[in-house]
Tab-separated table of C-alpha atoms and ligand atoms in Angstrom:
chain	number	residue	atom	x	y	z
A	444	ARG	CA	-29.147	-75.290	-6.928
A	445	GLU	CA	-27.328	-72.414	-8.522
A	446	SER	CA	-27.758	-71.723	-12.213
A	447	ASP	CA	-24.725	-70.430	-14.109
A	448	GLY	CA	-26.432	-67.255	-15.302
A	449	PRO	CA	-24.974	-63.867	-14.423
A	450	ALA	CA	-25.639	-62.711	-10.876
A	451	ASP	CA	-28.257	-60.023	-10.736
A	452	ASP	CA	-26.268	-57.923	-8.318
A	453	ASP	CA	-28.011	-54.718	-9.286
A	454	VAL	CA	-31.383	-55.663	-7.878
A	455	THR	CA	-32.335	-53.020	-5.368
A	456	VAL	CA	-33.440	-54.386	-2.063
A	457	PRO	CA	-35.968	-52.014	-0.545
A	458	GLY	CA	-34.887	-50.795	2.853
A	459	LEU	CA	-31.583	-52.663	2.843
A	460	PRO	CA	-28.261	-50.909	2.429
A	461	PRO	CA	-26.331	-51.970	-0.675
A	462	LEU	CA	-23.680	-53.623	1.481
A	463	LEU	CA	-24.584	-57.142	0.457
A	464	ARG	CA	-24.522	-56.428	-3.248
A	465	GLY	CA	-21.424	-57.119	-5.280
A	466	HIS	CA	-20.067	-59.525	-2.679
A	467	PRO	CA	-18.175	-62.437	-4.306
A	468	ASP	CA	-20.108	-65.049	-2.332
A	469	ILE	CA	-23.516	-63.540	-2.851
A	470	HIS	CA	-25.749	-63.817	-5.882
A	471	LEU	CA	-29.088	-62.151	-5.928
A	472	ARG	CA	-31.681	-63.503	-8.324
A	473	ASN	CA	-35.335	-62.572	-8.379
A	474	GLY	CA	-34.973	-61.081	-4.930
A	475	VAL	CA	-33.587	-64.325	-3.498
A	476	MET	CA	-30.084	-64.112	-2.176
A	477	HIS	CA	-27.972	-67.240	-2.557
A	478	ALA	CA	-24.682	-67.769	-0.789
A	479	SER	CA	-22.745	-69.611	-3.442
A	480	HIS	CA	-20.103	-71.017	-1.125
A	481	LEU	CA	-22.855	-72.776	0.777
A	482	ALA	CA	-24.803	-74.003	-2.196
A	483	ALA	CA	-24.064	-77.596	-3.050
A	484	SER	CA	-25.114	-79.534	-6.108
A	485	GLY	CA	-26.081	-83.073	-6.888
A	486	GLU	CA	-28.904	-85.467	-6.289
A	487	SER	CA	-28.748	-85.641	-2.485
A	488	ASP	CA	-28.944	-81.855	-2.148
A	489	ALA	CA	-32.493	-81.888	-3.475
A	490	GLU	CA	-33.739	-83.253	-0.181
A	491	LYS	CA	-31.335	-81.476	2.166
A	492	ALA	CA	-32.868	-79.411	4.981
A	493	PHE	CA	-32.213	-75.679	4.664
A	494	PHE	CA	-32.759	-72.406	6.439
A	495	VAL	CA	-34.426	-69.434	4.794
A	496	ALA	CA	-32.999	-66.233	6.244
A	497	ASP	CA	-34.636	-62.870	5.676
A	498	LEU	CA	-31.879	-60.313	6.179
A	499	SER	CA	-34.251	-57.395	5.786
A	500	TYR	CA	-35.996	-58.617	8.946
A	501	VAL	CA	-32.697	-58.225	10.823
A	502	PHE	CA	-32.380	-54.747	9.369
A	503	ARG	CA	-35.927	-53.844	10.422
A	504	GLN	CA	-35.234	-55.103	13.948
A	505	HIS	CA	-32.307	-52.707	14.057
A	506	GLU	CA	-34.545	-49.816	13.013
A	507	ARG	CA	-37.082	-50.897	15.633
A	508	TRP	CA	-34.328	-50.904	18.259
A	509	ASP	CA	-33.248	-47.373	17.300
A	510	LYS	CA	-36.828	-46.158	17.444
A	511	ASN	CA	-37.568	-47.583	20.898
A	512	LEU	CA	-34.168	-47.383	22.577
A	513	PRO	CA	-32.322	-44.545	20.827
A	514	GLU	CA	-30.087	-43.960	23.849
A	515	ILE	CA	-28.904	-47.573	24.079
A	516	GLU	CA	-26.233	-48.881	21.697
A	517	PRO	CA	-26.860	-52.515	20.715
A	518	PHE	CA	-23.831	-54.833	20.846
A	519	TYR	CA	-25.150	-57.912	19.007
A	520	ALA	CA	-24.398	-61.136	20.945
A	521	ILE	CA	-22.792	-63.119	18.151
A	522	LYS	CA	-23.081	-66.423	20.043
A	523	CYS	CA	-26.769	-66.360	19.193
A	524	ASN	CA	-26.210	-66.723	15.457
A	525	PRO	CA	-22.837	-65.915	13.899
A	526	ASP	CA	-24.201	-66.099	10.355
A	527	PRO	CA	-21.664	-64.212	8.178
A	528	TYR	CA	-24.296	-62.084	6.426
A	529	VAL	CA	-26.106	-61.188	9.627
A	530	LEU	CA	-22.760	-60.043	11.040
A	531	ARG	CA	-21.932	-58.154	7.857
A	532	LEU	CA	-25.283	-56.404	7.899
A	533	LEU	CA	-25.060	-55.428	11.571
A	534	ALA	CA	-21.479	-54.249	11.143
A	535	ALA	CA	-22.573	-52.047	8.245
A	536	VAL	CA	-25.406	-50.419	10.197
A	537	GLY	CA	-23.024	-49.557	13.014
A	538	ALA	CA	-23.947	-52.072	15.710
A	539	GLY	CA	-21.360	-53.170	18.260
A	540	PHE	CA	-20.676	-56.816	19.116
A	541	ASP	CA	-20.727	-58.871	22.298
A	542	CYS	CA	-18.138	-61.641	21.955
A	543	ALA	CA	-17.553	-64.564	24.283
A	544	SER	CA	-14.285	-65.945	22.899
A	545	ILE	CA	-11.262	-65.058	20.822
A	546	GLY	CA	-12.843	-66.948	17.922
A	547	GLU	CA	-15.846	-64.617	17.996
A	548	ILE	CA	-13.619	-61.556	18.374
A	549	SER	CA	-11.569	-62.598	15.319
A	550	ARG	CA	-14.723	-63.072	13.249
A	551	VAL	CA	-15.923	-59.583	14.061
A	552	LEU	CA	-12.515	-57.948	13.525
A	553	GLU	CA	-12.235	-59.682	10.126
A	554	LEU	CA	-15.308	-57.711	9.054
A	555	GLY	CA	-13.343	-54.520	9.576
A	556	VAL	CA	-15.169	-53.610	12.794
A	557	ASP	CA	-13.079	-51.411	15.085
A	558	SER	CA	-12.002	-53.087	18.333
A	559	SER	CA	-13.707	-50.302	20.296
A	560	ARG	CA	-17.051	-51.691	19.067
A	561	ILE	CA	-16.510	-55.011	20.848
A	562	ILE	CA	-17.189	-56.022	24.435
A	563	PHE	CA	-15.614	-59.275	25.606
A	564	ALA	CA	-18.671	-60.158	27.698
A	565	ASN	CA	-17.555	-63.418	29.248
A	566	PRO	CA	-16.768	-62.968	32.948
A	567	CYS	CA	-14.632	-66.154	33.109
A	568	LYS	CA	-12.015	-66.130	30.345
A	569	ALA	CA	-8.929	-68.228	29.641
A	570	THR	CA	-5.754	-66.226	30.305
A	571	SER	CA	-4.648	-66.752	26.696
A	572	PHE	CA	-7.934	-65.226	25.496
A	573	ILE	CA	-7.365	-62.135	27.663
A	574	ARG	CA	-3.795	-61.834	26.331
A	575	ASN	CA	-4.997	-62.141	22.734
A	576	SER	CA	-7.757	-59.645	23.301
A	577	ALA	CA	-5.089	-57.175	24.517
A	578	LYS	CA	-3.137	-57.814	21.314
A	579	ALA	CA	-6.297	-57.240	19.248
A	580	GLY	CA	-6.980	-53.947	21.046
A	581	VAL	CA	-10.215	-55.207	22.609
A	582	ASP	CA	-10.193	-53.509	26.003
A	583	MET	CA	-13.766	-53.627	27.237
A	584	MET	CA	-14.435	-56.854	29.155
A	585	THR	CA	-16.579	-58.144	31.996
A	586	PHE	CA	-15.567	-59.837	35.266
A	587	ASP	CA	-17.419	-61.144	38.317
A	588	ASN	CA	-14.674	-62.693	40.494
A	589	THR	CA	-11.280	-61.927	42.011
A	590	ASP	CA	-9.294	-64.523	40.046
A	591	GLU	CA	-10.351	-62.823	36.834
A	592	LEU	CA	-8.927	-59.554	38.155
A	593	TYR	CA	-5.539	-61.183	38.827
A	594	LYS	CA	-5.461	-62.665	35.309
A	595	ILE	CA	-6.408	-59.354	33.704
A	596	ALA	CA	-3.866	-57.411	35.790
A	597	ARG	CA	-1.152	-59.799	34.577
A	598	VAL	CA	-1.877	-59.879	30.841
A	599	HIS	CA	-4.100	-56.889	30.017
A	600	PRO	CA	-3.557	-54.190	32.657
A	601	GLY	CA	-4.994	-51.510	30.360
A	602	ALA	CA	-8.393	-53.263	30.104
A	603	LYS	CA	-11.604	-51.306	30.666
A	604	LEU	CA	-13.471	-53.493	33.119
A	605	VAL	CA	-17.177	-53.925	33.584
A	606	VAL	CA	-18.436	-55.678	36.704
A	607	ARG	CA	-21.190	-58.173	35.851
A	608	ILE	CA	-23.723	-58.278	38.670
A	609	LEU	CA	-26.275	-60.910	39.595
A	610	THR	CA	-29.916	-60.060	38.927
A	611	ASP	CA	-33.221	-61.864	39.235
A	612	ASP	CA	-33.502	-64.149	36.202
A	613	SER	CA	-36.034	-66.549	37.701
A	614	LYS	CA	-38.609	-65.882	34.988
A	615	SER	CA	-36.286	-66.266	32.007
A	616	LEU	CA	-35.967	-69.183	29.619
A	617	CYS	CA	-32.225	-69.579	30.285
A	618	ARG	CA	-31.038	-68.610	33.764
A	619	LEU	CA	-27.538	-67.265	33.277
A	620	GLY	CA	-27.309	-66.229	36.945
A	621	LEU	CA	-26.703	-69.858	37.858
A	622	LYS	CA	-23.242	-69.425	36.353
A	623	PHE	CA	-22.386	-65.715	36.195
A	624	GLY	CA	-22.866	-62.467	38.060
A	625	ALA	CA	-21.421	-61.116	41.297
A	626	PRO	CA	-23.941	-60.932	44.171
A	627	LEU	CA	-24.105	-57.277	45.262
A	628	VAL	CA	-22.581	-58.017	48.681
A	629	THR	CA	-19.382	-59.153	46.983
A	630	VAL	CA	-19.024	-56.102	44.726
A	631	PRO	CA	-17.303	-53.714	47.212
A	632	GLY	CA	-14.617	-56.355	47.834
A	633	LEU	CA	-14.124	-56.873	44.099
A	634	LEU	CA	-13.794	-53.134	43.499
A	635	THR	CA	-11.285	-52.768	46.341
A	636	LYS	CA	-9.217	-55.577	44.842
A	637	ALA	CA	-9.451	-53.983	41.370
A	638	ARG	CA	-8.171	-50.706	42.834
A	639	GLU	CA	-5.302	-52.475	44.593
A	640	LEU	CA	-4.348	-54.043	41.254
A	641	LYS	CA	-4.530	-50.586	39.596
A	642	LEU	CA	-7.244	-51.757	37.205
A	643	ASP	CA	-9.713	-49.421	35.525
A	644	VAL	CA	-13.315	-50.438	36.216
A	645	ILE	CA	-15.566	-48.344	33.964
A	646	GLY	CA	-19.029	-49.645	34.737
A	647	VAL	CA	-21.646	-52.269	35.422
A	648	SER	CA	-23.326	-54.985	33.355
A	649	PHE	CA	-26.138	-57.426	33.985
A	650	HIS	CA	-28.089	-60.035	32.081
A	651	VAL	CA	-31.664	-60.730	33.176
A	652	GLY	CA	-31.537	-64.176	31.541
A	653	SER	CA	-31.920	-65.169	27.933
A	654	GLY	CA	-35.506	-65.191	26.737
A	655	CYS	CA	-36.836	-62.767	29.343
A	656	PHE	CA	-40.618	-62.328	29.188
A	657	ASP	CA	-40.748	-60.436	32.481
A	658	SER	CA	-40.027	-56.838	31.528
A	659	LEU	CA	-39.980	-55.802	35.205
A	660	ALA	CA	-36.759	-57.793	35.650
A	661	TYR	CA	-34.981	-55.004	33.735
A	662	ALA	CA	-36.283	-52.332	36.109
A	663	ASP	CA	-35.101	-54.318	39.129
A	664	ALA	CA	-31.704	-54.863	37.490
A	665	VAL	CA	-31.279	-51.151	36.707
A	666	GLU	CA	-31.992	-50.343	40.364
A	667	ARG	CA	-29.271	-52.807	41.395
A	668	ALA	CA	-26.890	-51.303	38.855
A	669	ARG	CA	-27.535	-47.866	40.361
A	670	SER	CA	-26.433	-49.100	43.778
A	671	VAL	CA	-23.292	-50.556	42.206
A	672	PHE	CA	-22.524	-47.157	40.656
A	673	GLU	CA	-22.552	-45.838	44.268
A	674	MET	CA	-20.248	-48.682	45.350
A	675	GLY	CA	-17.949	-47.676	42.500
A	676	ARG	CA	-17.900	-44.070	43.702
A	677	GLU	CA	-17.029	-45.230	47.224
A	678	ALA	CA	-14.168	-47.295	45.798
A	679	GLY	CA	-12.852	-44.234	43.965
A	680	TYR	CA	-14.185	-44.949	40.473
A	681	ALA	CA	-16.364	-42.692	38.316
A	682	PHE	CA	-18.324	-45.222	36.285
A	683	SER	CA	-19.206	-44.244	32.738
A	684	LEU	CA	-20.836	-47.401	31.338
A	685	LEU	CA	-24.114	-49.170	31.973
A	686	ASP	CA	-24.568	-52.434	30.044
A	687	VAL	CA	-28.155	-53.698	30.235
A	688	GLY	CA	-27.332	-57.089	28.664
A	689	GLY	CA	-29.557	-59.247	26.481
A	690	GLY	CA	-32.749	-61.221	26.965
A	691	PHE	CA	-34.941	-58.974	24.752
A	692	GLU	CA	-37.870	-60.835	23.204
A	693	ASP	CA	-39.518	-59.903	19.941
A	694	VAL	CA	-43.116	-60.056	21.199
A	695	THR	CA	-42.541	-58.030	24.355
A	696	PHE	CA	-39.928	-55.665	22.966
A	697	GLU	CA	-41.875	-52.384	23.049
A	698	ALA	CA	-43.161	-53.066	26.576
A	699	THR	CA	-39.675	-54.023	27.779
A	700	ALA	CA	-38.107	-50.974	26.145
A	701	SER	CA	-40.610	-48.691	27.839
A	702	ILE	CA	-40.096	-50.248	31.294
A	703	LEU	CA	-36.327	-50.210	30.846
A	704	MET	CA	-36.260	-46.540	29.854
A	705	ASP	CA	-38.561	-45.611	32.751
A	706	ALA	CA	-36.118	-47.327	35.118
A	707	ILE	CA	-33.124	-45.621	33.532
A	708	ASN	CA	-34.863	-42.239	33.844
A	709	ARG	CA	-35.682	-42.986	37.451
A	710	TYR	CA	-32.343	-44.342	38.646
A	711	PHE	CA	-30.051	-42.406	36.292
A	712	PRO	CA	-31.878	-39.060	35.940
A	713	ASP	CA	-28.618	-37.248	35.276
A	714	ARG	CA	-26.690	-39.531	32.970
A	715	ARG	CA	-24.366	-37.100	31.314
A	716	GLY	CA	-21.099	-38.903	30.699
A	717	ILE	CA	-22.717	-42.333	30.973
A	718	ARG	CA	-22.746	-44.545	27.883
A	719	ILE	CA	-25.519	-47.162	27.830
A	720	ILE	CA	-25.100	-50.334	25.807
A	721	ALA	CA	-26.995	-53.654	25.526
A	722	GLU	CA	-26.182	-57.151	24.286
A	723	PRO	CA	-29.271	-58.331	22.370
A	724	GLY	CA	-29.018	-61.663	20.585
A	725	ARG	CA	-32.265	-63.488	19.849
A	726	TYR	CA	-34.191	-60.242	19.383
A	727	TYR	CA	-32.346	-59.642	16.098
A	728	VAL	CA	-32.456	-63.073	14.506
A	729	SER	CA	-35.040	-65.390	15.984
A	730	ARG	CA	-37.833	-64.665	13.510
A	731	ALA	CA	-35.513	-63.950	10.604
A	732	PHE	CA	-34.821	-67.652	10.008
A	733	SER	CA	-37.153	-70.542	9.147
A	734	LEU	CA	-36.067	-74.121	8.613
A	735	ALA	CA	-37.425	-76.451	5.923
A	736	ALA	CA	-36.867	-80.183	6.440
A	737	ASN	CA	-37.680	-83.180	4.317
A	738	VAL	CA	-39.655	-86.184	5.579
A	739	ILE	CA	-37.085	-88.902	4.942
A	740	ALA	CA	-38.900	-91.799	6.603
A	741	ARG	CA	-42.131	-92.775	8.289
A	742	ARG	CA	-43.025	-95.540	10.686
A	743	ALA	CA	-46.706	-96.233	10.859
A	744	PRO	CA	-48.799	-99.173	11.960
A	745	PRO	CA	-49.368	-101.586	9.059
A	746	ALA	CA	-53.000	-100.538	8.692
A	747	LEU	CA	-53.258	-96.836	9.413
A	748	ASP	CA	-57.020	-96.958	9.645
A	749	ALA	CA	-57.190	-99.900	12.054
A	750	SER	CA	-58.317	-99.066	15.594
A	751	PRO	CA	-55.626	-98.812	18.340
A	752	GLN	CA	-57.036	-101.914	20.090
A	753	ASP	CA	-56.543	-104.010	16.968
A	754	LEU	CA	-52.936	-102.878	16.732
A	755	ASP	CA	-52.093	-103.234	20.441
A	756	VAL	CA	-50.756	-99.645	20.700
A	757	ASP	CA	-51.207	-97.029	23.407
A	758	PRO	CA	-54.161	-94.874	22.194
A	759	GLU	CA	-52.643	-91.865	24.041
A	760	GLN	CA	-49.419	-92.117	22.077
A	761	PRO	CA	-49.193	-90.985	18.490
A	762	SER	CA	-48.756	-94.083	16.383
A	763	VAL	CA	-47.299	-92.435	13.288
A	764	MET	CA	-43.645	-91.410	13.504
A	765	TYR	CA	-42.131	-89.065	10.910
A	766	TYR	CA	-38.361	-88.762	10.512
A	767	ILE	CA	-36.938	-85.516	9.098
A	768	ASN	CA	-33.413	-84.637	8.012
A	769	ASP	CA	-32.517	-82.212	10.788
A	770	GLY	CA	-32.777	-82.953	14.498
A	771	VAL	CA	-31.627	-82.154	18.013
A	772	TYR	CA	-27.999	-82.880	17.164
A	773	GLY	CA	-28.364	-80.293	14.383
A	774	SER	CA	-30.489	-77.153	14.215
A	775	PHE	CA	-32.995	-78.409	16.782
A	776	ASN	CA	-30.367	-78.371	19.527
A	777	CYS	CA	-32.489	-75.371	20.625
A	778	ILE	CA	-34.880	-77.936	22.132
A	779	LEU	CA	-32.193	-79.156	24.534
A	780	PHE	CA	-30.139	-75.984	25.090
A	781	ASP	CA	-32.698	-73.233	24.630
A	782	HIS	CA	-35.898	-74.838	25.942
A	783	GLN	CA	-37.713	-74.300	22.648
A	784	VAL	CA	-40.809	-76.245	21.562
A	785	PRO	CA	-40.781	-76.065	17.749
A	786	GLN	CA	-44.039	-76.717	15.904
A	787	PRO	CA	-44.014	-77.780	12.253
A	788	TYR	CA	-46.261	-76.643	9.458
A	789	VAL	CA	-46.666	-78.415	6.128
A	790	LEU	CA	-44.821	-77.107	3.057
A	791	SER	CA	-45.750	-79.895	0.672
A	792	LEU	CA	-48.363	-82.577	1.025
A	793	ASN	CA	-48.492	-85.812	-0.860
A	794	GLY	CA	-46.047	-84.336	-3.334
A	795	SER	CA	-48.073	-81.158	-3.930
A	796	PHE	CA	-47.202	-77.595	-2.909
A	797	HIS	CA	-50.865	-76.821	-2.742
A	798	VAL	CA	-51.739	-77.534	0.882
A	799	PRO	CA	-55.470	-76.987	1.504
A	800	ALA	CA	-56.256	-74.925	4.604
A	801	SER	CA	-58.183	-77.757	6.163
A	802	VAL	CA	-57.130	-81.386	5.803
A	803	PRO	CA	-57.764	-84.346	8.125
A	804	LEU	CA	-55.084	-84.431	10.822
A	805	ARG	CA	-53.627	-87.327	12.784
A	806	PRO	CA	-51.614	-87.267	16.040
A	807	CYS	CA	-48.001	-88.098	15.321
A	808	SER	CA	-44.445	-87.511	16.468
A	809	VAL	CA	-41.517	-85.992	14.545
A	810	TRP	CA	-37.958	-87.271	14.914
A	811	GLY	CA	-34.497	-86.232	13.756
A	812	PRO	CA	-32.340	-88.349	11.467
A	813	THR	CA	-29.712	-89.734	13.889
A	814	CYS	CA	-29.683	-93.143	15.519
A	815	ASP	CA	-30.249	-91.720	19.007
A	816	SER	CA	-33.721	-91.837	20.558
A	817	ILE	CA	-33.172	-88.472	22.285
A	818	ASP	CA	-33.352	-87.037	18.774
A	819	CYS	CA	-37.036	-86.152	18.977
A	820	VAL	CA	-38.233	-82.854	17.483
A	821	CYS	CA	-41.938	-83.057	18.462
A	822	PRO	CA	-43.080	-85.801	20.850
A	823	VAL	CA	-46.732	-85.113	19.996
A	824	THR	CA	-48.157	-82.996	17.227
A	825	GLN	CA	-50.918	-83.087	14.614
A	826	LEU	CA	-50.030	-83.471	10.943
A	827	PRO	CA	-52.129	-84.329	7.903
A	828	ASP	CA	-53.082	-87.929	7.281
A	829	ALA	CA	-51.746	-87.667	3.779
A	830	LEU	CA	-48.198	-86.605	4.754
A	831	GLN	CA	-45.725	-88.930	3.095
A	832	VAL	CA	-42.030	-89.643	2.745
A	833	GLY	CA	-40.613	-86.941	0.440
A	834	ASP	CA	-42.961	-84.217	1.716
A	835	TRP	CA	-41.600	-81.122	3.432
A	836	LEU	CA	-42.226	-79.552	6.833
A	837	ALA	CA	-41.116	-76.118	7.991
A	838	PHE	CA	-40.494	-74.461	11.341
A	839	GLU	CA	-40.589	-70.725	12.112
A	840	ASN	CA	-38.479	-68.720	14.577
A	841	MET	CA	-35.371	-70.785	13.991
A	842	GLY	CA	-32.743	-68.020	13.967
A	843	ALA	CA	-31.594	-68.001	17.590
A	844	TYR	CA	-29.334	-70.606	19.196
A	845	THR	CA	-29.860	-73.132	16.385
A	846	VAL	CA	-27.258	-73.304	13.639
A	847	CYS	CA	-24.549	-71.955	15.993
A	848	ALA	CA	-24.553	-75.095	18.146
A	849	ALA	CA	-25.433	-77.678	15.481
A	850	SER	CA	-23.128	-80.709	15.378
A	851	GLN	CA	-22.393	-83.233	12.665
A	852	PHE	CA	-23.142	-86.210	14.909
A	853	ASN	CA	-23.681	-89.409	12.932
A	854	GLY	CA	-22.235	-87.685	9.856
A	855	PHE	CA	-25.252	-85.455	9.178
A	856	GLU	CA	-24.267	-82.093	7.702
A	857	VAL	CA	-25.358	-78.793	9.206
A	858	SER	CA	-28.231	-77.316	7.168
A	859	ASN	CA	-27.419	-74.647	4.548
A	860	VAL	CA	-28.785	-71.119	4.618
A	861	ILE	CA	-30.554	-69.510	1.665
A	862	TYR	CA	-30.928	-65.762	2.003
A	863	THR	CA	-33.836	-63.598	0.994
A	864	THR	CA	-34.033	-59.867	1.288
A	865	GLY	CA	-37.579	-58.801	1.708
A	866	GLY	CA	-39.553	-61.949	0.962
A	867	GLY	CA	-39.865	-62.738	4.656
A	868	ALA	CA	-39.224	-66.147	6.171
A	869	GLY	CA	-42.888	-67.164	6.178
A	870	ALA	CA	-44.624	-70.088	4.470
A	871	ALA	CA	-45.078	-68.453	1.062
A	872	GLU	CA	-41.424	-67.480	0.724
A	873	VAL	CA	-40.068	-70.786	2.078
A	874	ARG	CA	-42.341	-72.684	-0.325
A	875	ARG	CA	-41.261	-70.474	-3.234
A	876	ILE	CA	-37.591	-71.086	-2.495
A	877	LEU	CA	-38.130	-74.821	-2.070
A	878	LYS	CA	-40.024	-75.061	-5.369
A	879	LYS	CA	-37.275	-73.156	-7.160
A	880	ALA	CA	-34.542	-75.289	-5.578
A	881	LEU	CA	-36.291	-78.496	-6.612
A	882	GLU	CA	-36.823	-77.231	-10.154
A	883	ASP	CA	-33.135	-76.293	-10.409
A	884	CYS	CA	-31.980	-79.741	-9.353
B	1566	PLP	N1	-24.900	-61.390	26.655
B	1566	PLP	C1	-24.437	-62.464	27.313
B	1566	PLP	C2	-23.307	-62.278	28.244
B	1566	PLP	C3	-25.014	-63.716	27.131
B	1566	PLP	O1	-24.539	-64.780	27.791
B	1566	PLP	C4	-26.108	-63.852	26.224
B	1566	PLP	C5	-26.766	-65.137	26.012
B	1566	PLP	O2	-26.430	-66.153	26.555
B	1566	PLP	C6	-26.526	-62.707	25.525
B	1566	PLP	C7	-25.917	-61.484	25.774
B	1566	PLP	C8	-27.654	-62.746	24.533
B	1566	PLP	O3	-28.855	-63.021	25.143
B	1566	PLP	P1	-30.205	-62.981	24.290
B	1566	PLP	O4	-29.988	-63.813	23.080
B	1566	PLP	O5	-31.234	-63.558	25.185
B	1566	PLP	O6	-30.483	-61.569	23.962
């Protein structure tokens, strides 16, 4: 895919800091950023599925955050998408990082980020991870149970602890409260134990659930956090940190930010000496990535225009099955783990990149490439009659909880990422990049 011409590293990317220019892995040509270590060559690569990532979108989300929540420091939840250039960009603009493991902490530290800009936001950590986080100078970490306090007291007594409380996440896509968060009635006991162990508890965190469309959940959670600040005072602590977690959604962001700030103003009217942080993940990356996938196979009734009765098939079920080269064991694991319902659009039709706005559609299903029947991307959708093997489909909003959990089950490789800086991750840009990639092959 890469030509051998000189990298055009001097191209100015409007709105983006120059941090990604001059990087040994990055080549910028015609406004399209290629990561050379990811680019492969050869025949098979021509049909490989790939992500298009618009880094300037991530940058704009950061500006949007600063505009709407200037008092709240974002600590990007790297679990959501640890793409090296997303991390590099967010490190350069001064974001902090929410890490869930020593692996994530190492990745962030390798970027030159100071350990004070990391929160180890996993309330149930392996003792070795706590020990290594002490060695790395990462002090800020969450807990929600007594055993965690004993482990921390043993291997990282200087930690700055944040009690993660349970909040109402019933309206969120992923209910994290099923696994984490101390019910408020247990908090006084936890704080007493922390005091006994001479541990420093500096504040409160919550997570209203990942994919939270109910902005009022943040207001309720802030009220609970306020009462835990009082519990802290009674236990002899002067809390100085409020961590409002993640869950922020792109489409409801402004409304959520306004409700959250109203609640903070109401429950923390005098917040001198209180630092407020958040752990957004999907907000930053979801819409920054699209995925293009090739139709590698099709199963259709022998005579596509015969009536269902003639073919003895269920008329309710789509009779045409398309197979693409990424599936639920790869990038579409978001269907299983993140409750997503991806919808394809057509990038190329019958070999042509010109896809008319209106073409006859047919009900069909879309499947991943593995030999497992759970590997279904769309059980029922509508795609053009003329769609053939070799054509391309694309999917938007593929940046969150996709590539990070993709496996290589059945020997299928994880899809590459091609970076753009300003072209967006919409149909026109994805088509342009695909055309160019195919020409280069
Ligand atoms: N913080 C913690 C502790 C999490 O577990 C998660 C997601 O699971 C996040 C932040 C990020 O959540 P989101 O991507 O919904 O913003």
